[in-house]
Amino acid sequence: MKLLTHNMLECHIKGVTNKYPFKVEAEEMENCECEFNPDFLRRMYPKLDWKALKETADELKIEGLPESVSEEMLKGDESFLRAFHHALLEVEVQEGALICPETGRRFPITKGIPNLLLNEDEC
Amino acid sequence: MKLKDLQSLLQDCKPFEEPKVELEQYTTRPHIAAHILHAIHNSYEGFDDTTVVDLGCGAGALGVGAAILGGRIIGIDIDKDALAIAQENAVELNPWEEDLCIDFVNADVLELVPQMCEKLKADVVITNPPFGTRTKGVDIEFLKVASQIATSAVYSLHKSSTRSYIQRHATKVLGFKRAQVVAELRYDLPKTYKFHKKACKDIEVDFWRFEVK
């Protein structure tokens, strides 16, 4: 699971209001190599929850993301764009769990795939 | 990438090992997947700078194909056995040096309404939904979820016999700006399950494009 995907997932247990973002427990992480495409990053930035990305990256000890992002950085700050690309698309949580911020329910991540299937009493 | 090259890559897509009848699992045929993806890539949004959600991705023919064309994909399926195969396909079919940008999530598409979709947004949703022969209306439920995720367009397959209903439902109820049949396909379903009497059965299927407001 990449942080791009993490940024878009929320806990969907019935009745939960504080459902975003999932806390990530990472037991095993891997790096993959994806094509570096700054145009995609510029298009993606306004759609992302930056705070969630930054906090999660910090917890996973992925370095190089600033607290806030300026126009100039998005335009032409190569080292920032590389760090952004890496955190968003190249870091993969292989084993671990997503934790609901309200209930603490653990959704396991196995071989890179988070299991978000709910139990009967949760939906 | 040319249509025939994409098609020949998808030819090697590994199918479901033991298809589950209750989920109406049919592997999207390589030539159909290739045509659909080629049309999206060349006539509409394209995949270059796009995020894509593949709803009910199964063994991953559509999602992996879209990733080969440069999209960033999240494939969602209820069946973890299918996702394991999809993950293999994402590695085996990749013609590029770099990894494909594709993630898989094990979730029930029908549980995604409506709470989970607030953050789950993508430019494009592609889906080859269950046609609803076992559970009536399930393809419409998929389309409803898709309508909440896509910010640009939804591409989907539905039986041609339901065309006028889909047309009406998509614009009147689901709030799509436009619904159009991009192509009529003959969907050759090879014998997958014991209750299939013929070795191969052609059904008529529409390839739809639904434009979001």
mmCIF file of C-alpha atoms in Angstrom:
data_model
loop_
_atom_site.group_PDB
_atom_site.id
_atom_site.type_symbol
_atom_site.label_atom_id
_atom_site.label_comp_id
_atom_site.label_asym_id
_atom_site.label_seq_id
_atom_site.Cartn_x
_atom_site.Cartn_y
_atom_site.Cartn_z
ATOM 1 C CA MET A 1 0.000 0.000 0.000
ATOM 2 C CA LYS A 2 1.313 3.361 -1.081
ATOM 3 C CA LEU A 3 0.677 6.568 0.848
ATOM 4 C CA LEU A 4 -1.355 7.819 -2.138
ATOM 5 C CA THR A 5 -3.834 5.052 -1.424
ATOM 6 C CA HIS A 6 -3.652 5.661 2.324
ATOM 7 C CA ASN A 7 -4.514 9.315 1.708
ATOM 8 C CA MET A 8 -7.793 8.262 0.083
ATOM 9 C CA LEU A 9 -8.981 5.632 2.537
ATOM 10 C CA GLU A 10 -11.137 6.203 5.580
ATOM 11 C CA CYS A 11 -12.727 3.963 8.151
ATOM 12 C CA HIS A 12 -16.232 3.049 7.051
ATOM 13 C CA ILE A 13 -17.506 1.294 10.169
ATOM 14 C CA LYS A 14 -21.097 2.366 10.670
ATOM 15 C CA GLY A 15 -21.493 5.298 13.035
ATOM 16 C CA VAL A 16 -17.827 6.243 13.233
ATOM 17 C CA THR A 17 -17.291 9.988 12.810
ATOM 18 C CA ASN A 18 -13.579 10.439 13.515
ATOM 19 C CA LYS A 19 -12.546 8.172 10.677
ATOM 20 C CA TYR A 20 -9.631 9.864 8.970
ATOM 21 C CA PRO A 21 -6.762 9.371 8.543
ATOM 22 C CA PHE A 22 -6.018 5.788 9.441
ATOM 23 C CA LYS A 23 -2.963 5.463 11.642
ATOM 24 C CA VAL A 24 -0.434 3.222 9.914
ATOM 25 C CA GLU A 25 1.367 0.453 11.742
ATOM 26 C CA ALA A 26 4.220 -0.703 9.537
ATOM 27 C CA GLU A 27 6.074 -3.912 10.292
ATOM 28 C CA GLU A 28 7.616 -4.209 6.882
ATOM 29 C CA MET A 29 8.141 -1.567 4.211
ATOM 30 C CA GLU A 30 9.522 -1.736 0.708
ATOM 31 C CA ASN A 31 10.554 0.748 -1.936
ATOM 32 C CA CYS A 32 9.406 0.447 -5.498
ATOM 33 C CA GLU A 33 10.523 2.609 -8.389
ATOM 34 C CA CYS A 34 7.826 4.546 -10.179
ATOM 35 C CA GLU A 35 8.251 6.964 -13.054
ATOM 36 C CA PHE A 36 8.937 10.495 -11.759
ATOM 37 C CA ASN A 37 6.270 12.753 -13.231
ATOM 38 C CA PRO A 38 6.192 16.295 -11.796
ATOM 39 C CA ASP A 39 3.048 17.200 -13.774
ATOM 40 C CA PHE A 40 1.164 14.445 -12.018
ATOM 41 C CA LEU A 41 2.376 15.704 -8.637
ATOM 42 C CA ARG A 42 1.245 19.257 -9.444
ATOM 43 C CA ARG A 43 -2.172 18.006 -10.480
ATOM 44 C CA MET A 44 -2.435 15.708 -7.477
ATOM 45 C CA TYR A 45 -1.340 18.146 -4.802
ATOM 46 C CA PRO A 46 -4.620 20.119 -4.478
ATOM 47 C CA LYS A 47 -6.565 16.861 -4.208
ATOM 48 C CA LEU A 48 -4.448 15.467 -1.396
ATOM 49 C CA ASP A 49 -4.867 15.873 2.331
ATOM 50 C CA TRP A 50 -1.357 17.212 2.887
ATOM 51 C CA LYS A 51 -1.574 17.105 6.666
ATOM 52 C CA ALA A 52 -2.439 13.406 6.621
ATOM 53 C CA LEU A 53 0.369 12.682 4.167
ATOM 54 C CA LYS A 54 2.917 14.653 6.166
ATOM 55 C CA GLU A 55 1.933 13.128 9.530
ATOM 56 C CA THR A 56 1.949 9.600 8.159
ATOM 57 C CA ALA A 57 5.291 10.128 6.410
ATOM 58 C CA ASP A 58 6.744 11.439 9.688
ATOM 59 C CA GLU A 59 5.521 8.406 11.605
ATOM 60 C CA LEU A 60 7.027 6.098 9.013
ATOM 61 C CA LYS A 61 10.285 8.091 9.121
ATOM 62 C CA ILE A 62 10.079 9.132 5.485
ATOM 63 C CA GLU A 63 12.011 12.356 5.262
ATOM 64 C CA GLY A 64 11.915 15.492 3.179
ATOM 65 C CA LEU A 65 8.270 16.610 3.324
ATOM 66 C CA PRO A 66 7.691 20.199 4.527
ATOM 67 C CA GLU A 67 4.809 21.287 6.811
ATOM 68 C CA SER A 68 3.351 23.357 4.011
ATOM 69 C CA VAL A 69 3.894 23.633 0.300
ATOM 70 C CA SER A 70 4.250 26.810 -1.746
ATOM 71 C CA GLU A 71 3.537 27.495 -5.411
ATOM 72 C CA GLU A 72 7.261 27.886 -6.097
ATOM 73 C CA MET A 73 8.063 24.518 -4.585
ATOM 74 C CA LEU A 74 5.486 22.814 -6.778
ATOM 75 C CA LYS A 75 6.702 24.690 -9.815
ATOM 76 C CA GLY A 76 10.380 23.971 -9.764
ATOM 77 C CA ASP A 77 11.873 22.771 -6.485
ATOM 78 C CA GLU A 78 13.347 19.533 -7.775
ATOM 79 C CA SER A 79 14.474 18.178 -4.422
ATOM 80 C CA PHE A 80 11.036 18.809 -2.910
ATOM 81 C CA LEU A 81 9.270 17.216 -5.896
ATOM 82 C CA ARG A 82 11.520 14.154 -5.654
ATOM 83 C CA ALA A 83 10.772 13.777 -1.934
ATOM 84 C CA PHE A 84 7.033 14.254 -2.592
ATOM 85 C CA HIS A 85 7.132 11.637 -5.388
ATOM 86 C CA HIS A 86 9.000 9.183 -3.203
ATOM 87 C CA ALA A 87 6.690 9.529 -0.196
ATOM 88 C CA LEU A 88 3.492 9.404 -2.249
ATOM 89 C CA LEU A 89 4.217 6.656 -4.752
ATOM 90 C CA GLU A 90 7.370 4.727 -3.965
ATOM 91 C CA VAL A 91 7.112 3.754 -0.320
ATOM 92 C CA GLU A 92 5.024 0.630 0.145
ATOM 93 C CA VAL A 93 3.771 -0.751 3.432
ATOM 94 C CA GLN A 94 3.942 -4.507 2.898
ATOM 95 C CA GLU A 95 2.990 -5.852 6.329
ATOM 96 C CA GLY A 96 1.235 -4.020 9.124
ATOM 97 C CA ALA A 97 -2.172 -2.529 9.780
ATOM 98 C CA LEU A 98 -4.443 0.465 9.375
ATOM 99 C CA ILE A 99 -5.878 1.622 12.683
ATOM 100 C CA CYS A 100 -9.202 3.444 12.911
ATOM 101 C CA PRO A 101 -8.540 6.712 14.797
ATOM 102 C CA GLU A 102 -11.840 6.473 16.708
ATOM 103 C CA THR A 103 -12.351 2.817 17.561
ATOM 104 C CA GLY A 104 -8.804 1.487 17.321
ATOM 105 C CA ARG A 105 -10.059 -1.311 15.064
ATOM 106 C CA ARG A 106 -7.111 -2.864 13.210
ATOM 107 C CA PHE A 107 -7.415 -3.545 9.505
ATOM 108 C CA PRO A 108 -4.471 -5.814 8.627
ATOM 109 C CA ILE A 109 -2.167 -5.152 5.677
ATOM 110 C CA THR A 110 -0.845 -8.402 4.214
ATOM 111 C CA LYS A 111 1.498 -8.611 1.212
ATOM 112 C CA GLY A 112 0.804 -4.942 0.574
ATOM 113 C CA ILE A 113 -2.984 -5.273 0.514
ATOM 114 C CA PRO A 114 -5.081 -3.680 3.264
ATOM 115 C CA ASN A 115 -8.117 -5.718 4.247
ATOM 116 C CA LEU A 116 -11.010 -3.321 4.847
ATOM 117 C CA LEU A 117 -13.773 -5.921 4.873
ATOM 118 C CA LEU A 118 -16.161 -5.232 7.730
ATOM 119 C CA ASN A 119 -17.660 -7.692 10.179
ATOM 120 C CA GLU A 120 -21.424 -8.052 10.149
ATOM 121 C CA ASP A 121 -21.911 -5.900 13.231
ATOM 122 C CA GLU A 122 -19.832 -3.093 11.738
ATOM 123 C CA CYS A 123 -21.898 -2.336 8.655
ATOM 124 C CA MET B 1 1.292 2.003 -27.211
ATOM 125 C CA LYS B 2 -0.533 0.380 -30.101
ATOM 126 C CA LEU B 3 -3.756 -1.509 -29.568
ATOM 127 C CA LYS B 4 -2.285 -4.786 -30.748
ATOM 128 C CA ASP B 5 0.703 -4.442 -28.406
ATOM 129 C CA LEU B 6 -1.535 -3.810 -25.421
ATOM 130 C CA GLN B 7 -3.721 -6.717 -26.446
ATOM 131 C CA SER B 8 -0.777 -9.063 -26.738
ATOM 132 C CA LEU B 9 0.458 -8.030 -23.275
ATOM 133 C CA LEU B 10 -2.984 -8.609 -21.757
ATOM 134 C CA GLN B 11 -3.191 -11.970 -23.508
ATOM 135 C CA ASP B 12 -0.965 -13.336 -20.768
ATOM 136 C CA CYS B 13 -3.203 -12.054 -17.983
ATOM 137 C CA LYS B 14 -3.611 -14.880 -15.496
ATOM 138 C CA PRO B 15 -7.310 -15.657 -14.891
ATOM 139 C CA PHE B 16 -9.131 -16.594 -11.679
ATOM 140 C CA GLU B 17 -7.996 -19.915 -10.319
ATOM 141 C CA GLU B 18 -11.345 -20.953 -8.939
ATOM 142 C CA PRO B 19 -13.989 -18.456 -10.033
ATOM 143 C CA LYS B 20 -16.661 -17.834 -7.410
ATOM 144 C CA VAL B 21 -20.136 -18.052 -8.844
ATOM 145 C CA GLU B 22 -21.744 -15.825 -6.206
ATOM 146 C CA LEU B 23 -19.413 -13.004 -7.228
ATOM 147 C CA GLU B 24 -20.080 -13.567 -10.945
ATOM 148 C CA GLN B 25 -16.364 -13.723 -11.574
ATOM 149 C CA TYR B 26 -15.519 -13.687 -15.244
ATOM 150 C CA THR B 27 -12.120 -12.659 -16.482
ATOM 151 C CA THR B 28 -12.332 -9.623 -18.746
ATOM 152 C CA ARG B 29 -11.229 -10.983 -22.130
ATOM 153 C CA PRO B 30 -7.905 -9.512 -23.275
ATOM 154 C CA HIS B 31 -9.187 -8.060 -26.545
ATOM 155 C CA ILE B 32 -12.113 -6.397 -24.785
ATOM 156 C CA ALA B 33 -9.908 -4.971 -22.043
ATOM 157 C CA ALA B 34 -7.426 -3.709 -24.633
ATOM 158 C CA HIS B 35 -10.130 -2.035 -26.754
ATOM 159 C CA ILE B 36 -11.703 -0.327 -23.765
ATOM 160 C CA LEU B 37 -8.404 0.984 -22.424
ATOM 161 C CA HIS B 38 -7.228 2.056 -25.843
ATOM 162 C CA ALA B 39 -10.433 4.051 -26.384
ATOM 163 C CA ILE B 40 -10.128 5.801 -23.006
ATOM 164 C CA HIS B 41 -6.466 6.525 -23.617
ATOM 165 C CA ASN B 42 -6.788 7.850 -27.138
ATOM 166 C CA SER B 43 -10.265 9.383 -27.370
ATOM 167 C CA TYR B 44 -10.907 10.629 -23.812
ATOM 168 C CA GLU B 45 -9.004 11.454 -20.599
ATOM 169 C CA GLY B 46 -6.068 9.186 -21.185
ATOM 170 C CA PHE B 47 -4.046 7.733 -18.341
ATOM 171 C CA ASP B 48 -0.915 9.892 -18.354
ATOM 172 C CA ASP B 49 -1.607 12.143 -15.372
ATOM 173 C CA THR B 50 -4.696 10.370 -14.082
ATOM 174 C CA THR B 51 -5.725 8.528 -10.986
ATOM 175 C CA VAL B 52 -7.973 5.561 -11.613
ATOM 176 C CA VAL B 53 -10.076 3.351 -9.365
ATOM 177 C CA ASP B 54 -10.923 -0.099 -10.739
ATOM 178 C CA LEU B 55 -14.041 -1.297 -8.915
ATOM 179 C CA GLY B 56 -14.288 -5.060 -8.614
ATOM 180 C CA CYS B 57 -10.914 -5.400 -10.318
ATOM 181 C CA GLY B 58 -10.813 -9.194 -10.051
ATOM 182 C CA ALA B 59 -7.696 -10.617 -11.701
ATOM 183 C CA GLY B 60 -6.824 -7.095 -12.765
ATOM 184 C CA ALA B 61 -6.959 -7.040 -16.589
ATOM 185 C CA LEU B 62 -8.396 -3.503 -16.745
ATOM 186 C CA GLY B 63 -6.453 -2.005 -13.840
ATOM 187 C CA VAL B 64 -3.119 -3.498 -14.835
ATOM 188 C CA GLY B 65 -3.692 -2.446 -18.454
ATOM 189 C CA ALA B 66 -4.455 1.117 -17.323
ATOM 190 C CA ALA B 67 -1.275 1.119 -15.236
ATOM 191 C CA ILE B 68 0.730 -0.068 -18.259
ATOM 192 C CA LEU B 69 -0.642 2.988 -20.115
ATOM 193 C CA GLY B 70 0.685 5.227 -17.330
ATOM 194 C CA GLY B 71 -2.219 5.629 -14.875
ATOM 195 C CA ARG B 72 -2.019 5.492 -11.100
ATOM 196 C CA ILE B 73 -4.450 2.788 -10.115
ATOM 197 C CA ILE B 74 -6.265 1.531 -7.040
ATOM 198 C CA GLY B 75 -7.931 -1.818 -7.649
ATOM 199 C CA ILE B 76 -10.668 -2.753 -5.192
ATOM 200 C CA ASP B 77 -12.119 -6.235 -4.825
ATOM 201 C CA ILE B 78 -13.929 -8.282 -2.198
ATOM 202 C CA ASP B 79 -11.979 -11.437 -3.066
ATOM 203 C CA LYS B 80 -8.458 -11.709 -1.747
ATOM 204 C CA ASP B 81 -7.658 -14.724 -3.945
ATOM 205 C CA ALA B 82 -8.434 -12.619 -7.014
ATOM 206 C CA LEU B 83 -6.274 -9.779 -5.678
ATOM 207 C CA ALA B 84 -3.317 -12.127 -5.231
ATOM 208 C CA ILE B 85 -3.586 -13.019 -8.928
ATOM 209 C CA ALA B 86 -4.020 -9.361 -9.875
ATOM 210 C CA GLN B 87 -0.851 -8.561 -7.972
ATOM 211 C CA GLU B 88 1.030 -11.245 -9.914
ATOM 212 C CA ASN B 89 -0.352 -9.877 -13.171
ATOM 213 C CA ALA B 90 0.872 -6.399 -12.237
ATOM 214 C CA VAL B 91 4.409 -7.773 -12.065
ATOM 215 C CA GLU B 92 4.298 -10.325 -14.896
ATOM 216 C CA LEU B 93 2.604 -8.183 -17.563
ATOM 217 C CA ASN B 94 4.636 -5.041 -16.940
ATOM 218 C CA PRO B 95 6.666 -4.248 -20.072
ATOM 219 C CA TRP B 96 8.480 -1.269 -18.527
ATOM 220 C CA GLU B 97 11.623 -1.082 -16.471
ATOM 221 C CA GLU B 98 10.003 0.806 -13.627
ATOM 222 C CA ASP B 99 7.245 -0.662 -11.473
ATOM 223 C CA LEU B 100 3.622 -0.121 -12.405
ATOM 224 C CA CYS B 101 1.874 2.322 -10.131
ATOM 225 C CA ILE B 102 -0.929 0.138 -8.834
ATOM 226 C CA ASP B 103 -2.282 -0.704 -5.388
ATOM 227 C CA PHE B 104 -4.920 -3.190 -4.379
ATOM 228 C CA VAL B 105 -7.427 -2.902 -1.556
ATOM 229 C CA ASN B 106 -9.522 -5.760 -0.214
ATOM 230 C CA ALA B 107 -12.958 -4.251 0.356
ATOM 231 C CA ASP B 108 -16.580 -4.850 -0.534
ATOM 232 C CA VAL B 109 -17.559 -2.328 -3.210
ATOM 233 C CA LEU B 110 -21.148 -2.449 -1.950
ATOM 234 C CA GLU B 111 -19.993 -1.379 1.533
ATOM 235 C CA LEU B 112 -18.362 1.765 0.166
ATOM 236 C CA VAL B 113 -21.614 3.709 0.103
ATOM 237 C CA PRO B 114 -21.569 6.446 1.156
ATOM 238 C CA GLN B 115 -19.205 6.961 4.102
ATOM 239 C CA MET B 116 -15.995 5.747 2.598
ATOM 240 C CA CYS B 117 -16.142 7.708 -0.604
ATOM 241 C CA GLU B 118 -15.623 11.183 0.801
ATOM 242 C CA LYS B 119 -11.852 10.845 0.461
ATOM 243 C CA LEU B 120 -11.792 8.165 -2.191
ATOM 244 C CA LYS B 121 -11.676 10.290 -5.326
ATOM 245 C CA ALA B 122 -10.155 9.521 -8.690
ATOM 246 C CA ASP B 123 -10.301 11.151 -12.089
ATOM 247 C CA VAL B 124 -11.582 7.998 -13.678
ATOM 248 C CA VAL B 125 -13.389 4.902 -12.458
ATOM 249 C CA ILE B 126 -13.276 1.806 -14.629
ATOM 250 C CA THR B 127 -15.365 -1.200 -13.804
ATOM 251 C CA ASN B 128 -16.418 -4.457 -15.330
ATOM 252 C CA PRO B 129 -19.127 -5.096 -12.758
ATOM 253 C CA PRO B 130 -21.008 -8.299 -12.121
ATOM 254 C CA PHE B 131 -23.815 -8.112 -14.677
ATOM 255 C CA GLY B 132 -26.462 -8.870 -12.101
ATOM 256 C CA THR B 133 -27.482 -12.290 -13.354
ATOM 257 C CA ARG B 134 -27.068 -13.779 -9.873
ATOM 258 C CA THR B 135 -27.892 -10.742 -7.770
ATOM 259 C CA LYS B 136 -30.260 -8.447 -9.583
ATOM 260 C CA GLY B 137 -29.225 -4.820 -9.826
ATOM 261 C CA VAL B 138 -25.704 -5.281 -8.520
ATOM 262 C CA ASP B 139 -24.232 -3.605 -11.630
ATOM 263 C CA ILE B 140 -26.294 -0.509 -10.854
ATOM 264 C CA GLU B 141 -24.971 -0.536 -7.278
ATOM 265 C CA PHE B 142 -21.429 -0.586 -8.671
ATOM 266 C CA LEU B 143 -22.315 2.318 -10.935
ATOM 267 C CA LYS B 144 -23.680 4.256 -7.977
ATOM 268 C CA VAL B 145 -20.453 3.825 -6.018
ATOM 269 C CA ALA B 146 -18.475 4.751 -9.139
ATOM 270 C CA SER B 147 -20.513 7.949 -9.506
ATOM 271 C CA GLN B 148 -19.383 9.033 -6.038
ATOM 272 C CA ILE B 149 -15.701 8.362 -6.659
ATOM 273 C CA ALA B 150 -15.077 9.675 -10.184
ATOM 274 C CA THR B 151 -14.404 13.371 -10.736
ATOM 275 C CA SER B 152 -14.176 13.164 -14.527
ATOM 276 C CA ALA B 153 -15.745 10.002 -15.945
ATOM 277 C CA VAL B 154 -16.851 6.446 -15.282
ATOM 278 C CA TYR B 155 -16.349 3.655 -17.802
ATOM 279 C CA SER B 156 -18.415 0.550 -17.339
ATOM 280 C CA LEU B 157 -19.851 -2.525 -19.056
ATOM 281 C CA HIS B 158 -23.522 -3.462 -18.934
ATOM 282 C CA LYS B 159 -25.731 -5.915 -20.785
ATOM 283 C CA SER B 160 -27.184 -4.293 -23.904
ATOM 284 C CA SER B 161 -30.652 -5.471 -22.889
ATOM 285 C CA THR B 162 -30.588 -2.918 -20.041
ATOM 286 C CA ARG B 163 -29.562 0.038 -22.231
ATOM 287 C CA SER B 164 -32.595 2.282 -21.937
ATOM 288 C CA TYR B 165 -32.850 1.719 -18.188
ATOM 289 C CA ILE B 166 -29.169 2.533 -17.650
ATOM 290 C CA GLN B 167 -29.442 5.657 -19.800
ATOM 291 C CA ARG B 168 -32.329 6.981 -17.726
ATOM 292 C CA HIS B 169 -31.020 5.895 -14.348
ATOM 293 C CA ALA B 170 -27.528 7.321 -14.916
ATOM 294 C CA THR B 171 -28.694 10.828 -15.732
ATOM 295 C CA LYS B 172 -31.919 11.078 -13.688
ATOM 296 C CA VAL B 173 -30.944 9.252 -10.495
ATOM 297 C CA LEU B 174 -27.156 9.069 -10.323
ATOM 298 C CA GLY B 175 -26.640 12.611 -11.553
ATOM 299 C CA PHE B 176 -24.264 11.998 -14.425
ATOM 300 C CA LYS B 177 -24.135 14.839 -16.927
ATOM 301 C CA ARG B 178 -24.062 12.508 -19.897
ATOM 302 C CA ALA B 179 -24.320 8.794 -20.527
ATOM 303 C CA GLN B 180 -23.264 7.369 -23.841
ATOM 304 C CA VAL B 181 -22.618 3.952 -25.291
ATOM 305 C CA VAL B 182 -19.120 4.117 -26.730
ATOM 306 C CA ALA B 183 -19.198 0.664 -28.288
ATOM 307 C CA GLU B 184 -21.319 -2.431 -28.557
ATOM 308 C CA LEU B 185 -19.339 -5.524 -27.763
ATOM 309 C CA ARG B 186 -19.892 -9.173 -28.259
ATOM 310 C CA TYR B 187 -18.716 -10.562 -24.992
ATOM 311 C CA ASP B 188 -17.593 -14.111 -25.536
ATOM 312 C CA LEU B 189 -17.936 -15.808 -22.219
ATOM 313 C CA PRO B 190 -16.026 -19.053 -22.175
ATOM 314 C CA LYS B 191 -17.590 -21.813 -20.127
ATOM 315 C CA THR B 192 -16.593 -20.886 -16.591
ATOM 316 C CA TYR B 193 -19.090 -22.658 -14.385
ATOM 317 C CA LYS B 194 -20.735 -26.065 -14.331
ATOM 318 C CA PHE B 195 -24.205 -24.627 -15.013
ATOM 319 C CA HIS B 196 -23.009 -23.185 -18.324
ATOM 320 C CA LYS B 197 -24.287 -25.556 -20.979
ATOM 321 C CA LYS B 198 -22.445 -24.226 -24.013
ATOM 322 C CA ALA B 199 -18.660 -24.115 -24.301
ATOM 323 C CA CYS B 200 -18.782 -20.472 -25.265
ATOM 324 C CA LYS B 201 -21.650 -18.060 -25.185
ATOM 325 C CA ASP B 202 -21.807 -14.641 -26.788
ATOM 326 C CA ILE B 203 -23.700 -11.987 -24.904
ATOM 327 C CA GLU B 204 -24.266 -8.451 -26.055
ATOM 328 C CA VAL B 205 -22.633 -5.895 -23.845
ATOM 329 C CA ASP B 206 -22.429 -2.096 -24.029
ATOM 330 C CA PHE B 207 -19.281 -0.213 -23.179
ATOM 331 C CA TRP B 208 -20.490 2.988 -21.514
ATOM 332 C CA ARG B 209 -18.945 6.323 -20.758
ATOM 333 C CA PHE B 210 -20.607 8.355 -18.012
ATOM 334 C CA GLU B 211 -19.523 11.942 -17.755
ATOM 335 C CA VAL B 212 -19.434 13.528 -14.315
ATOM 336 C CA LYS B 213 -20.702 17.094 -13.908
#
